[in-house]
GROMACS .gro file of C-alpha atoms in nm:
model
  355
    1UNK     CA    1   1.360   1.409  -1.372
    2UNK     CA    2   0.947   1.525  -1.395
    3UNK     CA    3   1.034   1.861  -1.599
    4UNK     CA    4   0.910   1.692  -1.940
    5UNK     CA    5   0.690   1.425  -1.797
    6UNK     CA    6   0.426   1.360  -1.471
    7UNK     CA    7   0.521   1.117  -1.181
    8UNK     CA    8   0.319   0.840  -1.294
    9UNK     CA    9   0.503   0.844  -1.658
   10UNK     CA   10   0.882   0.814  -1.446
   11UNK     CA   11   1.060   0.516  -1.491
   12UNK     CA   12   1.125   0.285  -1.249
   13UNK     CA   13   1.267  -0.035  -1.104
   14UNK     CA   14   1.480  -0.086  -1.422
   15UNK     CA   15   1.160  -0.192  -1.635
   16UNK     CA   16   0.855  -0.047  -1.522
   17UNK     CA   17   0.674   0.286  -1.499
   18UNK     CA   18   0.519   0.406  -1.179
   19UNK     CA   19   0.183   0.370  -1.295
   20UNK     CA   20   0.252   0.028  -1.389
   21UNK     CA   21   0.158  -0.069  -1.050
   22UNK     CA   22  -0.198   0.084  -0.991
   23UNK     CA   23  -0.318  -0.044  -1.326
   24UNK     CA   24  -0.160  -0.357  -1.264
   25UNK     CA   25  -0.330  -0.356  -0.903
   26UNK     CA   26  -0.683  -0.292  -1.112
   27UNK     CA   27  -0.615  -0.571  -1.330
   28UNK     CA   28  -0.529  -0.842  -1.055
   29UNK     CA   29  -0.855  -0.717  -0.887
   30UNK     CA   30  -1.083  -0.762  -1.204
   31UNK     CA   31  -1.118  -0.410  -1.248
   32UNK     CA   32  -1.208  -0.352  -1.609
   33UNK     CA   33  -1.324   0.025  -1.630
   34UNK     CA   34  -1.034   0.255  -1.537
   35UNK     CA   35  -1.035   0.634  -1.601
   36UNK     CA   36  -0.681   0.786  -1.534
   37UNK     CA   37  -0.681   1.150  -1.453
   38UNK     CA   38  -0.384   1.374  -1.634
   39UNK     CA   39  -0.280   1.741  -1.615
   40UNK     CA   40   0.044   1.807  -1.610
   41UNK     CA   41   0.292   1.713  -1.879
   42UNK     CA   42   0.042   1.411  -2.013
   43UNK     CA   43   0.214   1.320  -2.351
   44UNK     CA   44   0.415   1.056  -2.257
   45UNK     CA   45   0.212   0.904  -1.999
   46UNK     CA   46  -0.112   0.913  -2.250
   47UNK     CA   47   0.114   0.761  -2.486
   48UNK     CA   48   0.237   0.479  -2.272
   49UNK     CA   49  -0.086   0.360  -2.188
   50UNK     CA   50  -0.278   0.379  -2.513
   51UNK     CA   51  -0.574   0.139  -2.496
   52UNK     CA   52  -0.422  -0.047  -2.167
   53UNK     CA   53  -0.351  -0.368  -2.349
   54UNK     CA   54  -0.057  -0.436  -2.160
   55UNK     CA   55  -0.268  -0.419  -1.871
   56UNK     CA   56  -0.521  -0.600  -2.025
   57UNK     CA   57  -0.780  -0.320  -1.986
   58UNK     CA   58  -0.898  -0.339  -2.373
   59UNK     CA   59  -1.179  -0.545  -2.283
   60UNK     CA   60  -1.514  -0.499  -2.513
   61UNK     CA   61  -1.702  -0.401  -2.153
   62UNK     CA   62  -1.464  -0.172  -2.011
   63UNK     CA   63  -1.112  -0.036  -2.111
   64UNK     CA   64  -0.888   0.247  -1.973
   65UNK     CA   65  -0.984   0.584  -2.049
   66UNK     CA   66  -0.757   0.876  -2.035
   67UNK     CA   67  -0.929   1.160  -1.875
   68UNK     CA   68  -0.781   1.549  -1.977
   69UNK     CA   69  -0.932   1.846  -1.888
   70UNK     CA   70  -1.148   2.023  -2.182
   71UNK     CA   71  -1.354   2.268  -2.259
   72UNK     CA   72  -1.751   2.218  -2.209
   73UNK     CA   73  -1.971   2.469  -2.356
   74UNK     CA   74  -1.779   2.849  -2.342
   75UNK     CA   75  -1.662   2.730  -1.986
   76UNK     CA   76  -1.308   2.515  -1.919
   77UNK     CA   77  -0.995   2.508  -1.680
   78UNK     CA   78  -0.704   2.318  -1.513
   79UNK     CA   79  -0.804   2.076  -1.275
   80UNK     CA   80  -0.832   2.255  -0.931
   81UNK     CA   81  -0.767   1.939  -0.724
   82UNK     CA   82  -0.889   1.584  -0.688
   83UNK     CA   83  -1.247   1.642  -0.664
   84UNK     CA   84  -1.293   1.885  -0.903
   85UNK     CA   85  -1.089   1.655  -1.159
   86UNK     CA   86  -1.388   1.358  -1.070
   87UNK     CA   87  -1.671   1.596  -1.114
   88UNK     CA   88  -1.547   1.764  -1.426
   89UNK     CA   89  -1.497   1.346  -1.552
   90UNK     CA   90  -1.899   1.325  -1.364
   91UNK     CA   91  -2.034   1.222  -1.700
   92UNK     CA   92  -1.816   0.906  -1.684
   93UNK     CA   93  -1.950   0.773  -1.338
   94UNK     CA   94  -2.259   0.840  -1.451
   95UNK     CA   95  -2.249   0.588  -1.730
   96UNK     CA   96  -2.052   0.359  -1.526
   97UNK     CA   97  -2.274   0.072  -1.347
   98UNK     CA   98  -2.013  -0.039  -1.092
   99UNK     CA   99  -2.171   0.030  -0.735
  100UNK     CA  100  -1.807   0.120  -0.588
  101UNK     CA  101  -1.578   0.363  -0.674
  102UNK     CA  102  -1.184   0.297  -0.595
  103UNK     CA  103  -0.981   0.636  -0.623
  104UNK     CA  104  -0.601   0.569  -0.606
  105UNK     CA  105  -0.290   0.747  -0.669
  106UNK     CA  106  -0.084   0.739  -0.952
  107UNK     CA  107   0.270   0.742  -0.811
  108UNK     CA  108   0.297   0.530  -0.537
  109UNK     CA  109   0.463   0.154  -0.600
  110UNK     CA  110   0.253  -0.105  -0.423
  111UNK     CA  111   0.064  -0.422  -0.478
  112UNK     CA  112  -0.301  -0.439  -0.346
  113UNK     CA  113  -0.612  -0.676  -0.417
  114UNK     CA  114  -0.873  -0.409  -0.391
  115UNK     CA  115  -1.109  -0.661  -0.329
  116UNK     CA  116  -0.984  -0.741   0.015
  117UNK     CA  117  -1.024  -0.384   0.072
  118UNK     CA  118  -1.404  -0.327  -0.075
  119UNK     CA  119  -1.506  -0.647   0.157
  120UNK     CA  120  -1.392  -0.458   0.460
  121UNK     CA  121  -1.566  -0.151   0.341
  122UNK     CA  122  -1.873  -0.391   0.296
  123UNK     CA  123  -1.857  -0.519   0.632
  124UNK     CA  124  -1.802  -0.157   0.854
  125UNK     CA  125  -2.102  -0.057   0.633
  126UNK     CA  126  -1.889   0.252   0.554
  127UNK     CA  127  -1.945   0.520   0.372
  128UNK     CA  128  -1.566   0.543   0.265
  129UNK     CA  129  -1.325   0.371   0.367
  130UNK     CA  130  -0.933   0.485   0.370
  131UNK     CA  131  -0.608   0.254   0.314
  132UNK     CA  132  -0.337   0.337   0.538
  133UNK     CA  133  -0.063   0.257   0.662
  134UNK     CA  134   0.178   0.289   0.978
  135UNK     CA  135   0.531   0.453   0.931
  136UNK     CA  136   0.861   0.313   1.056
  137UNK     CA  137   1.101   0.572   1.245
  138UNK     CA  138   1.330   0.512   0.937
  139UNK     CA  139   1.111   0.545   0.678
  140UNK     CA  140   0.967   0.890   0.492
  141UNK     CA  141   0.893   1.198   0.649
  142UNK     CA  142   0.496   1.141   0.767
  143UNK     CA  143   0.422   1.529   0.780
  144UNK     CA  144   0.505   1.504   0.366
  145UNK     CA  145   0.135   1.269   0.405
  146UNK     CA  146  -0.223   1.284   0.551
  147UNK     CA  147  -0.210   1.195   0.926
  148UNK     CA  148  -0.509   0.961   1.068
  149UNK     CA  149  -0.590   0.860   1.383
  150UNK     CA  150  -0.841   0.600   1.441
  151UNK     CA  151  -1.081   0.483   1.746
  152UNK     CA  152  -1.089   0.110   1.847
  153UNK     CA  153  -1.344  -0.010   1.565
  154UNK     CA  154  -1.114   0.190   1.313
  155UNK     CA  155  -1.317   0.453   1.235
  156UNK     CA  156  -1.118   0.772   1.180
  157UNK     CA  157  -1.179   1.029   1.402
  158UNK     CA  158  -0.918   1.277   1.316
  159UNK     CA  159  -0.787   1.365   0.980
  160UNK     CA  160  -0.472   1.664   0.874
  161UNK     CA  161  -0.344   1.692   0.587
  162UNK     CA  162   0.054   1.759   0.581
  163UNK     CA  163   0.077   1.865   0.929
  164UNK     CA  164   0.377   2.053   1.047
  165UNK     CA  165   0.385   1.845   1.339
  166UNK     CA  166   0.243   1.486   1.311
  167UNK     CA  167   0.066   1.359   1.630
  168UNK     CA  168   0.027   1.017   1.474
  169UNK     CA  169   0.249   0.765   1.261
  170UNK     CA  170  -0.039   0.669   1.079
  171UNK     CA  171  -0.081   0.816   0.696
  172UNK     CA  172  -0.306   0.787   0.408
  173UNK     CA  173  -0.152   0.577   0.118
  174UNK     CA  174  -0.389   0.762  -0.104
  175UNK     CA  175  -0.659   0.492  -0.183
  176UNK     CA  176  -1.020   0.549  -0.125
  177UNK     CA  177  -1.339   0.318  -0.176
  178UNK     CA  178  -1.655   0.478  -0.200
  179UNK     CA  179  -2.000   0.384  -0.328
  180UNK     CA  180  -2.042   0.533  -0.672
  181UNK     CA  181  -2.424   0.723  -0.598
  182UNK     CA  182  -2.252   0.886  -0.262
  183UNK     CA  183  -1.933   1.052  -0.409
  184UNK     CA  184  -2.137   1.170  -0.745
  185UNK     CA  185  -2.364   1.338  -0.442
  186UNK     CA  186  -2.071   1.473  -0.298
  187UNK     CA  187  -1.858   1.576  -0.584
  188UNK     CA  188  -2.179   1.800  -0.720
  189UNK     CA  189  -2.246   1.947  -0.378
  190UNK     CA  190  -1.855   2.060  -0.359
  191UNK     CA  191  -1.868   2.164  -0.671
  192UNK     CA  192  -2.165   2.419  -0.619
  193UNK     CA  193  -1.969   2.577  -0.331
  194UNK     CA  194  -1.661   2.622  -0.525
  195UNK     CA  195  -1.465   2.314  -0.337
  196UNK     CA  196  -1.233   2.149  -0.480
  197UNK     CA  197  -0.989   1.944  -0.279
  198UNK     CA  198  -1.073   1.554  -0.232
  199UNK     CA  199  -0.889   1.546   0.154
  200UNK     CA  200  -0.997   1.909   0.218
  201UNK     CA  201  -1.341   1.957   0.063
  202UNK     CA  202  -1.502   1.550   0.174
  203UNK     CA  203  -1.277   1.353   0.407
  204UNK     CA  204  -1.187   1.627   0.646
  205UNK     CA  205  -1.560   1.851   0.604
  206UNK     CA  206  -1.747   1.507   0.637
  207UNK     CA  207  -1.525   1.290   0.861
  208UNK     CA  208  -1.776   1.322   1.184
  209UNK     CA  209  -2.100   1.289   0.913
  210UNK     CA  210  -2.032   1.045   0.724
  211UNK     CA  211  -1.851   0.671   0.848
  212UNK     CA  212  -1.510   0.704   0.764
  213UNK     CA  213  -1.312   0.421   0.845
  214UNK     CA  214  -0.921   0.331   0.764
  215UNK     CA  215  -0.814  -0.032   0.658
  216UNK     CA  216  -0.438  -0.043   0.749
  217UNK     CA  217  -0.162  -0.251   0.520
  218UNK     CA  218   0.119  -0.411   0.644
  219UNK     CA  219   0.317  -0.503   0.295
  220UNK     CA  220   0.564  -0.232   0.104
  221UNK     CA  221   0.415   0.071  -0.059
  222UNK     CA  222   0.600   0.388  -0.107
  223UNK     CA  223   0.493   0.702  -0.246
  224UNK     CA  224   0.710   0.828  -0.493
  225UNK     CA  225   0.685   1.247  -0.478
  226UNK     CA  226   1.046   1.362  -0.432
  227UNK     CA  227   1.394   1.313  -0.545
  228UNK     CA  228   1.480   1.103  -0.236
  229UNK     CA  229   1.196   0.859  -0.205
  230UNK     CA  230   1.226   0.769  -0.581
  231UNK     CA  231   1.577   0.717  -0.508
  232UNK     CA  232   1.511   0.558  -0.193
  233UNK     CA  233   1.220   0.350  -0.357
  234UNK     CA  234   1.449   0.197  -0.696
  235UNK     CA  235   1.721   0.128  -0.411
  236UNK     CA  236   1.444  -0.110  -0.263
  237UNK     CA  237   1.458  -0.300  -0.516
  238UNK     CA  238   1.826  -0.442  -0.438
  239UNK     CA  239   1.716  -0.590  -0.112
  240UNK     CA  240   1.578  -0.970  -0.218
  241UNK     CA  241   1.318  -0.980   0.000
  242UNK     CA  242   1.156  -0.701  -0.206
  243UNK     CA  243   1.257  -0.830  -0.547
  244UNK     CA  244   1.113  -1.163  -0.454
  245UNK     CA  245   0.787  -1.003  -0.365
  246UNK     CA  246   0.731  -0.762  -0.679
  247UNK     CA  247   0.896  -0.980  -0.973
  248UNK     CA  248   0.819  -1.352  -0.793
  249UNK     CA  249   0.521  -1.328  -0.588
  250UNK     CA  250   0.172  -1.394  -0.744
  251UNK     CA  251   0.011  -1.193  -0.872
  252UNK     CA  252   0.270  -0.976  -1.114
  253UNK     CA  253   0.314  -0.595  -1.206
  254UNK     CA  254   0.253  -0.591  -1.586
  255UNK     CA  255   0.428  -0.305  -1.789
  256UNK     CA  256   0.486  -0.242  -2.169
  257UNK     CA  257   0.729  -0.428  -2.345
  258UNK     CA  258   1.004  -0.356  -2.504
  259UNK     CA  259   1.187  -0.547  -2.799
  260UNK     CA  260   1.515  -0.551  -2.643
  261UNK     CA  261   1.814  -0.808  -2.650
  262UNK     CA  262   1.923  -0.895  -2.319
  263UNK     CA  263   2.216  -0.721  -2.090
  264UNK     CA  264   2.555  -0.773  -2.244
  265UNK     CA  265   2.839  -0.806  -2.008
  266UNK     CA  266   3.169  -0.759  -2.177
  267UNK     CA  267   3.496  -0.930  -2.056
  268UNK     CA  268   3.644  -0.719  -1.796
  269UNK     CA  269   3.333  -0.585  -1.692
  270UNK     CA  270   3.277  -0.637  -1.276
  271UNK     CA  271   2.898  -0.654  -1.190
  272UNK     CA  272   2.788  -0.632  -0.761
  273UNK     CA  273   2.433  -0.656  -0.628
  274UNK     CA  274   2.302  -0.435  -0.926
  275UNK     CA  275   1.986  -0.455  -1.148
  276UNK     CA  276   2.037  -0.443  -1.501
  277UNK     CA  277   1.809  -0.418  -1.772
  278UNK     CA  278   1.788  -0.541  -2.143
  279UNK     CA  279   1.945  -0.372  -2.396
  280UNK     CA  280   2.205  -0.252  -2.166
  281UNK     CA  281   2.613  -0.333  -2.239
  282UNK     CA  282   2.828  -0.331  -1.929
  283UNK     CA  283   3.218  -0.266  -2.000
  284UNK     CA  284   3.289  -0.124  -1.665
  285UNK     CA  285   3.231  -0.192  -1.261
  286UNK     CA  286   2.868  -0.119  -1.141
  287UNK     CA  287   2.786  -0.171  -0.735
  288UNK     CA  288   2.472  -0.134  -0.571
  289UNK     CA  289   2.315   0.043  -0.866
  290UNK     CA  290   1.993   0.049  -1.103
  291UNK     CA  291   2.030   0.017  -1.480
  292UNK     CA  292   1.737   0.101  -1.700
  293UNK     CA  293   1.666  -0.011  -2.071
  294UNK     CA  294   1.968   0.029  -2.296
  295UNK     CA  295   2.259   0.177  -2.100
  296UNK     CA  296   2.610   0.195  -2.225
  297UNK     CA  297   2.868   0.142  -2.027
  298UNK     CA  298   3.229   0.254  -2.071
  299UNK     CA  299   3.559   0.163  -2.016
  300UNK     CA  300   3.705   0.198  -1.661
  301UNK     CA  301   3.376   0.356  -1.582
  302UNK     CA  302   3.227   0.296  -1.218
  303UNK     CA  303   2.889   0.353  -1.138
  304UNK     CA  304   2.766   0.337  -0.727
  305UNK     CA  305   2.454   0.338  -0.506
  306UNK     CA  306   2.304   0.515  -0.863
  307UNK     CA  307   2.038   0.512  -1.060
  308UNK     CA  308   2.082   0.510  -1.461
  309UNK     CA  309   1.780   0.587  -1.644
  310UNK     CA  310   1.681   0.477  -2.002
  311UNK     CA  311   1.926   0.502  -2.305
  312UNK     CA  312   2.202   0.658  -2.120
  313UNK     CA  313   2.536   0.693  -2.277
  314UNK     CA  314   2.868   0.699  -1.996
  315UNK     CA  315   3.194   0.770  -2.164
  316UNK     CA  316   3.549   0.570  -2.107
  317UNK     CA  317   3.654   0.669  -1.759
  318UNK     CA  318   3.325   0.780  -1.578
  319UNK     CA  319   3.248   0.817  -1.192
  320UNK     CA  320   2.926   0.832  -1.073
  321UNK     CA  321   2.851   0.783  -0.714
  322UNK     CA  322   2.498   0.892  -0.536
  323UNK     CA  323   2.355   0.984  -0.838
  324UNK     CA  324   2.025   0.976  -1.101
  325UNK     CA  325   2.135   1.029  -1.420
  326UNK     CA  326   1.820   1.130  -1.650
  327UNK     CA  327   1.696   0.956  -1.948
  328UNK     CA  328   1.854   0.993  -2.310
  329UNK     CA  329   2.211   1.178  -2.158
  330UNK     CA  330   2.539   1.147  -2.281
  331UNK     CA  331   2.780   1.156  -2.019
  332UNK     CA  332   3.141   1.282  -2.162
  333UNK     CA  333   3.453   1.072  -2.136
  334UNK     CA  334   3.661   1.146  -1.789
  335UNK     CA  335   3.391   1.282  -1.614
  336UNK     CA  336   3.296   1.273  -1.254
  337UNK     CA  337   2.998   1.291  -1.055
  338UNK     CA  338   2.955   1.236  -0.712
  339UNK     CA  339   2.664   1.338  -0.467
  340UNK     CA  340   2.780   1.437  -0.151
  341UNK     CA  341   2.531   1.407   0.123
  342UNK     CA  342   2.227   1.410  -0.108
  343UNK     CA  343   2.126   1.283  -0.424
  344UNK     CA  344   2.245   1.442  -0.754
  345UNK     CA  345   2.059   1.429  -1.038
  346UNK     CA  346   2.263   1.456  -1.349
  347UNK     CA  347   2.139   1.595  -1.712
  348UNK     CA  348   2.413   1.633  -1.956
  349UNK     CA  349   2.246   1.563  -2.307
  350UNK     CA  350   2.597   1.580  -2.540
  351UNK     CA  351   2.568   1.502  -2.938
  352UNK     CA  352   2.644   1.133  -2.867
  353UNK     CA  353   2.751   1.086  -3.173
  354UNK     CA  354   2.976   1.396  -3.224
  355UNK     CA  355   3.245   1.287  -2.933
   0.00000   0.00000   0.00000
């Protein structure tokens, strides 16, 4: 899924890309200057963001700035960590005049008013605020995340990055608030000592020297960094309460709009508990599935518990179950794919018009 694109550029929920969520949260919070740090396979993400107009980030006084690694003088390198990536763009920070910086991951699905986190940060007189969430036993493996422990005043007293055994179910969501000048100072010190990682070299290293507080959220949040997490988070959109939260409750999530006709349901098709996006043509059976834009479902097809990404052609009599079908695939007629005990990713690049 990410062989030719970075995580934030992966399609999600039928009509979104994952980057839509943090960008929309910035706009909905009144933030008009956003820097997007890109490195791995950035072409699709850069083209998608453009000038940021679809998220109202193309104003005269701000904007969306894509910040890839670059050569400076006779030196240059790939980003070696989050702290290094931000440090390499320290001139961008110095040119800004906002007193605070919000650092957020680009591969999470959530809605948040960053102003509430900022108010909490100021009220606690914190140096750094880390947005946290308690994970339930039925949710994702907490050992994939940074684990935090807080005292009764919500000050972080312990921070472990992706431990083998978690001693708490409170995870860091990868969202931080910090004063801009303090961030610049810490980044410059890290660079002097050849330290590149934000969590290890700033949060963990400074936890006893700086006032680092945790801000707990209760609302929906998911990190998409594995195939299983991607599948589960898409399937969550089939739940009425999750759809209502993202689609109907204010503020909404903005996305780049494609000029496509509405989905077409031909006689004899059957669709149950599924999300079907614009440009789709349905001739078969679709159940408990998410169909992205421009999907063609042939006659007598059966699709169950699956995610079909953009611009996929499913030939007649095809059976897809417990699968993720990659974008722009052409599945030959009479094909059968079923994930047994795990999610199967289907990649089948056939010539569509020569079948």
